[in-house]
Every structure is written in structure tokens, then in C-alpha cells.
Amino acid sequence: MIDSFGRSVTYLRLSVTDRCDLRCVYCMAEDMAFLPKADVLSLEELERLAGAFLRLGVRKLRLTGGEPLVRRGIMSLIERLGEHVAAGRLDELTLTTNGTQLAAHAAGLAAAGVRRINVSLDSLDPDMFRRITRAGDLAKVLEGIGAAKDAGLAVKINTVALKGVNEYEIDCLIAWCGERGFDLTLIETMPLGDIGGDRLEQYLPLDAVRRRLETHWTLEPLAFSSGGPARYVRVAETGRKLGFITPLTEHFCDGCNRVRVTCTGTLYPCLGQEDAVDLRGPLRQGESDAALEGAILGAIAHKSKGHDFLIDHDHQRPALARHMNTTGG
Ligand code: SAM
Ligand code: SF4
């Protein structure tokens, strides 16, 4: 799958649910209305869709959400997708999770062929964690992360940097990750969906964070690229990688290798644009694999050059109406 700008699409992020057991302040409004179950792809439909992308050249598949591990039956889907890894049709099967259900599932994930996971963790302080997630129990997440480590999964921590909230915990997170052998990626808030609050209040530009970190950590630039939006450095003091995802201060679209599919089967070639193609129709109308693949290829051909997110005093409304839990992070 090569788009009109010559970018090869080899990475699919597939959302398996819009539901979540947390309500992170930058991701959701407090009183979110979730989709009716009938709108959401069944596990069988998700598997067939993933199969079509694999035949078209996808080599890396990330499950996301909402919270992927709250989807009923998700482990059976993961086991079936893991068979593609075992057969060499897929280089990597992974997921992004909030970690609340990891203690129960870490061993199963490893057995299914998952090697690495991203866990979102915005604070190591139980009260702050509860404030950011509006409901979360930090102890449960830490237990889950411990279980993942014990199961042999490589863990990368994702932290959304929030002005005046976890801004001064970042040093603590760097040290904590270093002690445990985890890489860490810092993320700028993106203007997705109405969250019932002011985006400008949350937005913390990572270029300023990086300058501050450089006064007391040795950050060695790395050539390493995941083909994604993160720019990486190595923290000399811990030996671990530190990534910066800066959609607002630095465009990263030129090397984009990925597309996203929502849990309702809508393919978004770009996270930051409204262009979308419905794949649930072809899936449910009994169309052939060739027709499904044709719909995917048509969308890839129109993948846009880049996003145009902006947060400043003139742009405090969401750039896009859909929330991150709908598109999948
Ligand atoms: N529930 C899982 C989790 O939290 O890891 C997976 C889905 S979540 C939408 C995926 C990632 O998106 C998380 O790391 C989360 O912090 C991030 N995220 C959510 N809303 C965001 C926003 N508005 N801006 C930047 N990152 C966001
Ligand atoms: Fe749930 Fe993840 Fe969104 Fe937090 S970021 S509310 S854990 S989907």
C-alpha cells in the first residue's frame, strides 16, 4: 500500500472498542455516551478486517481503543491474531492499554505472541492519578505493569504532558522508568473531541519540557525512528529511550507509515483529518475480500499529506469533533 506521496503503509492501529474504565481528562468528557453495541465490529469482523490489511502489506498491528482489554472476548481475538505472528505474516502484534486489566492478561498476551506493550501512565502519585483519570486506582495499574514485566513483555510508558498537572513529575517518571528498564514517551495533548474543559489550560509544549530536562539529564539524540511521530533521545543516566511526540510544535507527517480503523470499521488514513472510508458496510453486506481490499486501497490512495492541529488562543475548540477513544490513540 503506497500512498500518493510515496509513503508505504505497513502499520495498522485498530480500535476494538470505544469503551473504557477510566475517563482521562484530556481524552474524554466525564459523561461520555458510548456507541450502541450493534455499531461496533464483532470480533469476527475485526479479525477479517485485520486479515485484509495483512494481505495488503501491513506488518505491524496495534490494538487500541477505548481500553482494548475491557472488550469482552478480546483475548480470543488476540490469540487468533497471534497466529499470524507465529506464521510470519505479521512482524509485530501489540497493544496500547491503560494497564488496569493487565494483571489478569499479561501472561496470556505473552503466550499469544505479544512481545511489547505501551502502557499509559500519567502520574505516580495515587491522588494525582485519580484526578487525571477521574476514577483510576494507581495500585491496580502498577500491579498490571509488574505482571507485564514478569511475563517478559517489554513495556513502554506513555505519558501525556499536562501543564500544571503532571508537569513536574516528568523527572520522577524518567527515573522510575529507568529503574525498571522501561522506555518512556511524552505526548502533547491533541485537540480531539470536546472534553468539557479548556485545551489551552492543559497544553504543555514539549520543546520547553525538553529544554528544562536538558538542564539536569544528559539527553543523547538517537537516529532511531519507529516510523512514527516520536523523536527519541537516550537518557545517559538511565540508559533508556525517551520519546517526544510533538504533533503541535513539530510536524511529523512526512514519514508516516500508519493508518487507523475505528471500532465501527471507519478507516482514517490520517489521525488529524476528517477523510474517512467506511469498511463496515462492505464487511456486513457480505462483500468479497477483493471488494474489501479495494475499499482499503482507495482510501490509502487519498491519504492526506498531513494534519493541521493547532492550539492557541484563537483555536480552543477541538480541531476534530471525534474523541481519541473513538479513533484509537
Ligand atoms: N485506553 C488505552 C490507553 O489509555 O492507553 C488506549 C487508548 S488511548 C486513546 C491511547 C493513547 O492516547 C493514550 O496514551 C492516551 O494517553 C492518548 N491520548 C488520549 N487522548 C489524547 C489527546 N487528546 N491528546 C494526546 N494523547 C491522547
Ligand atoms: Fe480511557 Fe485511554 Fe482515553 Fe484514558 S486515554 S480515557 S484510559 S481510552
Short mmCIF file of C-alpha atoms and ligand atoms in Angstrom, two decimals:
data_model
loop_
_atom_site.label_atom_id
_atom_site.label_comp_id
_atom_site.label_asym_id
_atom_site.label_seq_id
_atom_site.Cartn_x
_atom_site.Cartn_y
_atom_site.Cartn_z
CA MET A 1 0.00 0.00 0.00
CA ILE A 2 1.80 3.12 -1.23
CA ASP A 3 0.03 6.47 -0.95
CA SER A 4 0.20 9.34 -3.42
CA PHE A 5 3.15 10.87 -1.53
CA GLY A 6 5.18 7.65 -1.85
CA ARG A 7 4.71 6.63 1.79
CA SER A 8 4.39 2.90 2.35
CA VAL A 9 1.63 1.95 4.80
CA THR A 10 2.73 -1.04 6.87
CA TYR A 11 1.22 -0.26 10.28
CA LEU A 12 -2.42 -0.52 11.31
CA ARG A 13 -3.84 0.76 14.57
CA LEU A 14 -7.13 -0.98 15.12
CA SER A 15 -9.55 0.20 17.78
CA VAL A 16 -11.52 -2.68 19.28
CA THR A 17 -13.87 -0.66 21.50
CA ASP A 18 -14.73 2.94 22.34
CA ARG A 19 -15.43 1.96 25.95
CA CYS A 20 -13.08 2.47 28.84
CA ASP A 21 -12.97 2.00 32.59
CA LEU A 22 -11.18 5.37 33.00
CA ARG A 23 -12.14 8.91 31.97
CA CYS A 24 -8.83 10.69 31.42
CA VAL A 25 -9.39 14.44 31.41
CA TYR A 26 -7.63 15.04 28.07
CA CYS A 27 -9.34 12.12 26.32
CA MET A 28 -12.98 12.02 27.39
CA ALA A 29 -15.72 14.12 28.85
CA GLU A 30 -16.93 12.93 32.26
CA ASP A 31 -20.33 11.80 30.98
CA MET A 32 -19.37 10.10 27.74
CA ALA A 33 -22.07 8.42 25.67
CA PHE A 34 -20.71 5.22 24.21
CA LEU A 35 -21.72 3.61 20.94
CA PRO A 36 -24.54 1.08 20.75
CA LYS A 37 -23.05 -2.43 20.65
CA ALA A 38 -24.58 -3.12 17.22
CA ASP A 39 -22.46 -0.32 15.71
CA VAL A 40 -19.22 -1.85 16.93
CA LEU A 41 -17.49 -4.51 14.82
CA SER A 42 -17.77 -8.04 16.15
CA LEU A 43 -14.61 -9.95 17.00
CA GLU A 44 -15.06 -11.93 13.78
CA GLU A 45 -15.37 -8.73 11.74
CA LEU A 46 -12.27 -7.29 13.40
CA GLU A 47 -10.35 -10.44 12.55
CA ARG A 48 -11.47 -10.41 8.92
CA LEU A 49 -10.55 -6.75 8.61
CA ALA A 50 -7.10 -7.34 10.08
CA GLY A 51 -6.62 -10.20 7.63
CA ALA A 52 -7.39 -7.90 4.67
CA PHE A 53 -4.82 -5.34 5.86
CA LEU A 54 -2.23 -8.08 6.31
CA ARG A 55 -2.76 -9.30 2.76
CA LEU A 56 -2.22 -5.72 1.58
CA GLY A 57 1.14 -5.42 3.30
CA VAL A 58 0.57 -4.43 6.93
CA ARG A 59 3.37 -5.89 9.08
CA LYS A 60 2.59 -4.28 12.42
CA LEU A 61 -0.77 -4.31 14.16
CA ARG A 62 -1.59 -2.35 17.30
CA LEU A 63 -4.88 -2.87 19.12
CA THR A 64 -6.19 0.15 20.92
CA GLY A 65 -9.43 1.78 21.99
CA GLY A 66 -11.03 2.92 24.33
CA GLU A 67 -9.43 0.33 26.53
CA PRO A 68 -8.78 -2.79 24.47
CA LEU A 69 -8.63 -5.10 27.49
CA VAL A 70 -12.18 -4.24 28.62
CA ARG A 71 -13.62 -5.65 25.38
CA ARG A 72 -15.31 -8.97 26.15
CA GLY A 73 -13.58 -11.87 24.39
CA ILE A 74 -10.58 -9.75 23.39
CA MET A 75 -8.08 -12.42 24.40
CA SER A 76 -9.55 -14.86 21.88
CA LEU A 77 -9.08 -12.24 19.12
CA ILE A 78 -5.52 -11.61 20.28
CA GLU A 79 -4.79 -15.33 20.25
CA ARG A 80 -6.07 -15.63 16.68
CA LEU A 81 -4.12 -12.57 15.52
CA GLY A 82 -1.07 -14.01 17.25
CA GLU A 83 -1.24 -16.95 14.83
CA HIS A 84 -0.23 -14.51 12.06
CA VAL A 85 2.89 -13.65 14.06
CA ALA A 86 3.71 -17.32 14.52
CA ALA A 87 3.22 -17.91 10.78
CA GLY A 88 5.49 -14.97 9.85
CA ARG A 89 2.69 -12.97 8.23
CA LEU A 90 2.96 -10.24 10.85
CA ASP A 91 6.15 -8.83 12.38
CA GLU A 92 4.51 -7.40 15.46
CA LEU A 93 1.24 -7.64 17.34
CA THR A 94 0.97 -5.14 20.15
CA LEU A 95 -1.45 -3.01 22.11
CA THR A 96 -1.83 0.27 23.93
CA THR A 97 -3.50 -0.14 27.29
CA ASN A 98 -4.24 1.79 30.44
CA GLY A 99 -2.97 -1.21 32.41
CA THR A 100 -5.97 -1.67 34.70
CA GLN A 101 -6.64 -5.22 33.42
CA LEU A 102 -3.04 -6.22 32.76
CA ALA A 103 -2.51 -8.24 35.90
CA ALA A 104 -5.07 -10.76 34.64
CA HIS A 105 -3.97 -10.75 31.00
CA ALA A 106 -0.20 -10.19 30.84
CA ALA A 107 0.72 -13.88 30.73
CA GLY A 108 -1.96 -14.57 28.10
CA LEU A 109 -0.68 -11.73 25.94
CA ALA A 110 2.85 -13.08 26.07
CA ALA A 111 1.61 -16.59 25.24
CA ALA A 112 -0.29 -15.20 22.23
CA GLY A 113 2.89 -13.75 20.74
CA VAL A 114 2.72 -10.16 22.01
CA ARG A 115 6.27 -9.04 22.80
CA ARG A 116 5.90 -5.34 23.66
CA ILE A 117 3.09 -3.18 25.00
CA ASN A 118 2.54 0.51 25.59
CA VAL A 119 1.04 1.40 28.94
CA SER A 120 -0.37 4.86 29.54
CA LEU A 121 0.63 6.29 32.90
CA ASP A 122 0.41 10.00 33.62
CA SER A 123 1.30 10.09 37.30
CA LEU A 124 2.95 8.00 40.03
CA ASP A 125 1.00 9.80 42.72
CA PRO A 126 -2.26 7.98 43.59
CA ASP A 127 -4.24 11.20 44.16
CA MET A 128 -2.97 12.87 41.00
CA PHE A 129 -3.59 9.67 39.05
CA ARG A 130 -7.19 9.60 40.28
CA ARG A 131 -7.60 13.26 39.37
CA ILE A 132 -6.29 12.79 35.82
CA THR A 133 -8.21 9.58 35.14
CA ARG A 134 -11.28 10.72 37.11
CA ALA A 135 -11.60 7.18 38.51
CA GLY A 136 -8.41 5.24 38.36
CA ASP A 137 -6.66 3.18 41.00
CA LEU A 138 -2.91 3.60 40.51
CA ALA A 139 -2.13 0.45 42.53
CA LYS A 140 -4.03 -1.69 40.03
CA VAL A 141 -2.10 -0.22 37.11
CA LEU A 142 1.25 -0.67 38.85
CA GLU A 143 0.33 -4.28 39.61
CA GLY A 144 -0.52 -4.73 35.92
CA ILE A 145 2.78 -3.23 34.80
CA GLY A 146 4.62 -5.54 37.21
CA ALA A 147 2.75 -8.55 35.78
CA ALA A 148 3.68 -7.49 32.24
CA LYS A 149 7.34 -7.26 33.20
CA ASP A 150 7.20 -10.67 34.92
CA ALA A 151 5.59 -12.16 31.79
CA GLY A 152 8.58 -10.97 29.77
CA LEU A 153 6.75 -8.21 27.90
CA ALA A 154 8.79 -5.11 27.04
CA VAL A 155 6.92 -2.12 28.47
CA LYS A 156 6.93 1.40 27.11
CA ILE A 157 5.24 4.03 29.23
CA ASN A 158 3.23 6.78 27.50
CA THR A 159 2.68 9.98 29.45
CA VAL A 160 0.55 12.87 28.26
CA ALA A 161 2.28 16.03 29.49
CA LEU A 162 -0.25 18.32 31.16
CA LYS A 163 0.51 21.87 32.15
CA GLY A 164 0.48 22.43 35.88
CA VAL A 165 -0.76 18.87 36.46
CA ASN A 166 2.00 16.29 35.94
CA GLU A 167 4.49 18.78 34.52
CA TYR A 168 6.84 18.47 37.49
CA GLU A 169 6.55 14.69 37.76
CA ILE A 170 8.33 14.04 34.50
CA ASP A 171 11.75 13.76 36.18
CA CYS A 172 10.29 11.28 38.60
CA LEU A 173 8.82 9.24 35.72
CA ILE A 174 12.16 9.23 33.88
CA ALA A 175 13.91 7.89 36.98
CA TRP A 176 11.14 5.36 37.73
CA CYS A 177 11.20 4.02 34.14
CA GLY A 178 14.99 3.89 34.21
CA GLU A 179 15.00 1.75 37.36
CA ARG A 180 12.59 -0.73 35.76
CA GLY A 181 14.07 -0.88 32.28
CA PHE A 182 11.13 0.85 30.57
CA ASP A 183 11.29 3.37 27.75
CA LEU A 184 9.15 6.48 28.17
CA THR A 185 7.35 8.62 25.62
CA LEU A 186 5.95 12.04 26.40
CA ILE A 187 2.92 13.17 24.37
CA GLU A 188 1.49 16.62 23.76
CA THR A 189 -2.29 16.86 24.12
CA MET A 190 -4.01 16.79 20.77
CA PRO A 191 -7.23 18.71 20.13
CA LEU A 192 -9.53 15.72 19.63
CA GLY A 193 -13.10 15.86 20.85
CA ASP A 194 -14.88 18.10 23.32
CA ILE A 195 -13.62 17.20 26.79
CA GLY A 196 -15.71 19.66 28.74
CA GLY A 197 -12.67 21.78 29.54
CA ASP A 198 -10.17 24.18 28.10
CA ARG A 199 -7.45 22.65 25.95
CA LEU A 200 -5.17 25.63 26.33
CA GLU A 201 -5.17 25.08 30.08
CA GLN A 202 -3.80 21.52 29.57
CA TYR A 203 -1.47 22.10 26.68
CA LEU A 204 2.22 21.87 27.54
CA PRO A 205 4.62 22.32 24.60
CA LEU A 206 7.27 19.61 24.78
CA ASP A 207 10.05 21.75 23.36
CA ALA A 208 10.00 23.71 26.62
CA VAL A 209 9.88 20.49 28.67
CA ARG A 210 12.85 19.15 26.78
CA ARG A 211 14.89 22.30 27.40
CA ARG A 212 14.14 22.03 31.11
CA LEU A 213 15.03 18.32 31.23
CA GLU A 214 18.31 19.04 29.49
CA THR A 215 19.45 21.14 32.43
CA HIS A 216 19.77 18.03 34.62
CA TRP A 217 19.61 14.95 32.38
CA THR A 218 22.01 14.09 29.56
CA LEU A 219 19.79 13.59 26.53
CA GLU A 220 21.69 11.99 23.65
CA PRO A 221 19.91 12.30 20.29
CA LEU A 222 19.15 8.95 18.64
CA ALA A 223 18.74 8.26 14.96
CA PHE A 224 16.20 5.55 15.90
CA SER A 225 12.77 6.05 14.40
CA SER A 226 9.75 3.80 14.82
CA GLY A 227 8.37 5.21 11.58
CA GLY A 228 6.04 7.10 13.87
CA PRO A 229 5.71 10.55 15.30
CA ALA A 230 8.11 10.17 18.22
CA ARG A 231 11.59 11.69 18.21
CA TYR A 232 13.89 9.77 20.54
CA VAL A 233 16.83 10.52 22.78
CA ARG A 234 18.73 8.25 25.15
CA VAL A 235 18.87 9.35 28.77
CA ALA A 236 22.55 8.72 29.56
CA GLU A 237 21.89 8.43 33.32
CA THR A 238 19.34 5.59 32.91
CA GLY A 239 20.30 4.13 29.55
CA ARG A 240 16.62 4.17 28.47
CA LYS A 241 14.99 5.81 25.48
CA LEU A 242 12.88 8.91 25.93
CA GLY A 243 10.50 9.87 23.14
CA PHE A 244 8.74 13.14 22.41
CA ILE A 245 5.50 13.13 20.42
CA THR A 246 5.03 16.71 19.33
CA PRO A 247 2.16 16.99 16.87
CA LEU A 248 1.79 20.69 17.63
CA THR A 249 5.32 22.00 17.92
CA GLU A 250 6.79 19.83 15.17
CA HIS A 251 5.12 18.20 12.21
CA PHE A 252 5.94 14.53 11.75
CA CYS A 253 3.82 13.60 8.77
CA ASP A 254 6.48 13.07 6.09
CA GLY A 255 7.48 9.63 7.31
CA CYS A 256 4.01 8.49 8.34
CA ASN A 257 3.58 4.74 7.76
CA ARG A 258 0.27 4.15 9.51
CA VAL A 259 -3.49 4.25 9.24
CA ARG A 260 -6.24 3.84 11.81
CA VAL A 261 -9.51 1.95 11.87
CA THR A 262 -12.16 2.74 14.46
CA CYS A 263 -14.15 0.11 16.31
CA THR A 264 -17.03 0.82 13.91
CA GLY A 265 -14.86 -0.02 10.92
CA THR A 266 -14.16 3.51 9.71
CA LEU A 267 -10.73 3.83 8.15
CA TYR A 268 -8.97 7.13 8.86
CA PRO A 269 -5.87 7.43 6.68
CA CYS A 270 -4.77 10.40 8.86
CA LEU A 271 -5.42 10.89 12.60
CA GLY A 272 -5.70 14.63 12.09
CA GLN A 273 -8.10 14.81 9.15
CA GLU A 274 -11.77 14.03 8.68
CA ASP A 275 -11.26 11.99 5.48
CA ALA A 276 -12.60 8.52 6.13
CA VAL A 277 -13.86 5.42 4.40
CA ASP A 278 -16.46 3.04 5.80
CA LEU A 279 -15.35 -0.59 5.86
CA ARG A 280 -18.23 -1.88 8.00
CA GLY A 281 -20.58 -1.64 5.02
CA PRO A 282 -18.51 -3.98 2.85
CA LEU A 283 -17.95 -6.27 5.86
CA ARG A 284 -21.65 -6.55 6.70
CA GLN A 285 -23.02 -6.58 3.17
CA GLY A 286 -21.23 -9.85 2.54
CA GLU A 287 -18.86 -8.38 0.00
CA SER A 288 -15.85 -10.36 -1.18
CA ASP A 289 -12.34 -9.99 0.22
CA ALA A 290 -11.38 -8.36 -3.08
CA ALA A 291 -14.07 -5.66 -2.64
CA LEU A 292 -12.97 -5.04 0.95
CA GLU A 293 -9.34 -4.74 -0.13
CA GLY A 294 -10.41 -2.40 -2.95
CA ALA A 295 -12.10 -0.09 -0.45
CA ILE A 296 -8.94 -0.03 1.68
CA LEU A 297 -6.67 0.69 -1.28
CA GLY A 298 -8.97 3.51 -2.43
CA ALA A 299 -8.65 5.17 0.98
CA ILE A 300 -4.86 4.79 1.10
CA ALA A 301 -4.54 6.41 -2.31
CA HIS A 302 -6.17 9.51 -0.81
CA LYS A 303 -4.15 9.62 2.45
CA SER A 304 -3.61 13.31 3.10
CA LYS A 305 -0.18 14.92 3.30
CA GLY A 306 -0.53 15.85 6.94
CA HIS A 307 -2.64 17.13 9.82
CA ASP A 308 -3.33 20.72 10.77
CA PHE A 309 -3.76 20.63 14.54
CA LEU A 310 -3.37 23.93 16.31
CA ILE A 311 -3.96 25.01 19.91
CA ASP A 312 -3.69 28.69 20.73
CA HIS A 313 -5.93 31.45 21.94
CA ASP A 314 -7.78 31.54 18.61
CA HIS A 315 -8.18 27.77 18.37
CA GLN A 316 -9.52 26.46 21.65
CA ARG A 317 -12.27 24.32 20.14
CA PRO A 318 -11.42 20.76 19.17
CA ALA A 319 -9.84 20.62 15.70
CA LEU A 320 -11.85 17.45 15.17
CA ALA A 321 -15.17 16.53 16.74
CA ARG A 322 -14.25 12.90 17.42
CA HIS A 323 -12.56 11.90 20.67
CA MET A 324 -9.30 10.00 20.87
CA ASN A 325 -11.12 6.95 22.25
CA THR A 326 -13.18 6.82 19.03
CA THR A 327 -10.27 6.92 16.61
CA GLY A 328 -7.95 4.95 18.84
CA GLY A 329 -4.76 6.51 20.15
N1 SAM B 1 -7.01 3.21 26.81
C1 SAM B 1 -5.73 2.94 26.27
C2 SAM B 1 -4.69 3.84 26.89
O1 SAM B 1 -5.04 4.80 27.56
O2 SAM B 1 -3.52 3.53 26.69
C3 SAM B 1 -5.65 3.02 24.76
C4 SAM B 1 -6.39 4.14 24.09
S1 SAM B 1 -5.81 5.79 24.46
C5 SAM B 1 -6.92 6.75 23.49
C6 SAM B 1 -4.27 5.82 23.61
C7 SAM B 1 -3.31 6.91 23.96
O3 SAM B 1 -3.86 8.14 23.56
C8 SAM B 1 -3.02 7.06 25.44
O4 SAM B 1 -1.62 7.04 25.63
C9 SAM B 1 -3.59 8.39 25.80
O5 SAM B 1 -2.85 9.00 26.82
C10 SAM B 1 -3.52 9.13 24.50
N2 SAM B 1 -4.48 10.24 24.36
C11 SAM B 1 -5.81 10.23 24.57
N3 SAM B 1 -6.36 11.43 24.29
C12 SAM B 1 -5.35 12.23 23.89
C13 SAM B 1 -5.26 13.59 23.44
N4 SAM B 1 -6.33 14.36 23.35
N5 SAM B 1 -4.04 14.06 23.12
C14 SAM B 1 -2.93 13.28 23.19
N6 SAM B 1 -2.95 11.99 23.58
C15 SAM B 1 -4.14 11.47 23.93
FE1 SF4 B 2 -9.50 5.50 28.56
FE2 SF4 B 2 -7.14 5.52 27.37
FE3 SF4 B 2 -8.88 7.56 26.98
FE4 SF4 B 2 -7.72 7.27 29.34
S1 SF4 B 2 -6.68 7.70 27.40
S2 SF4 B 2 -9.93 7.63 28.98
S3 SF4 B 2 -7.53 5.10 29.55
S4 SF4 B 2 -9.15 5.47 26.35
#
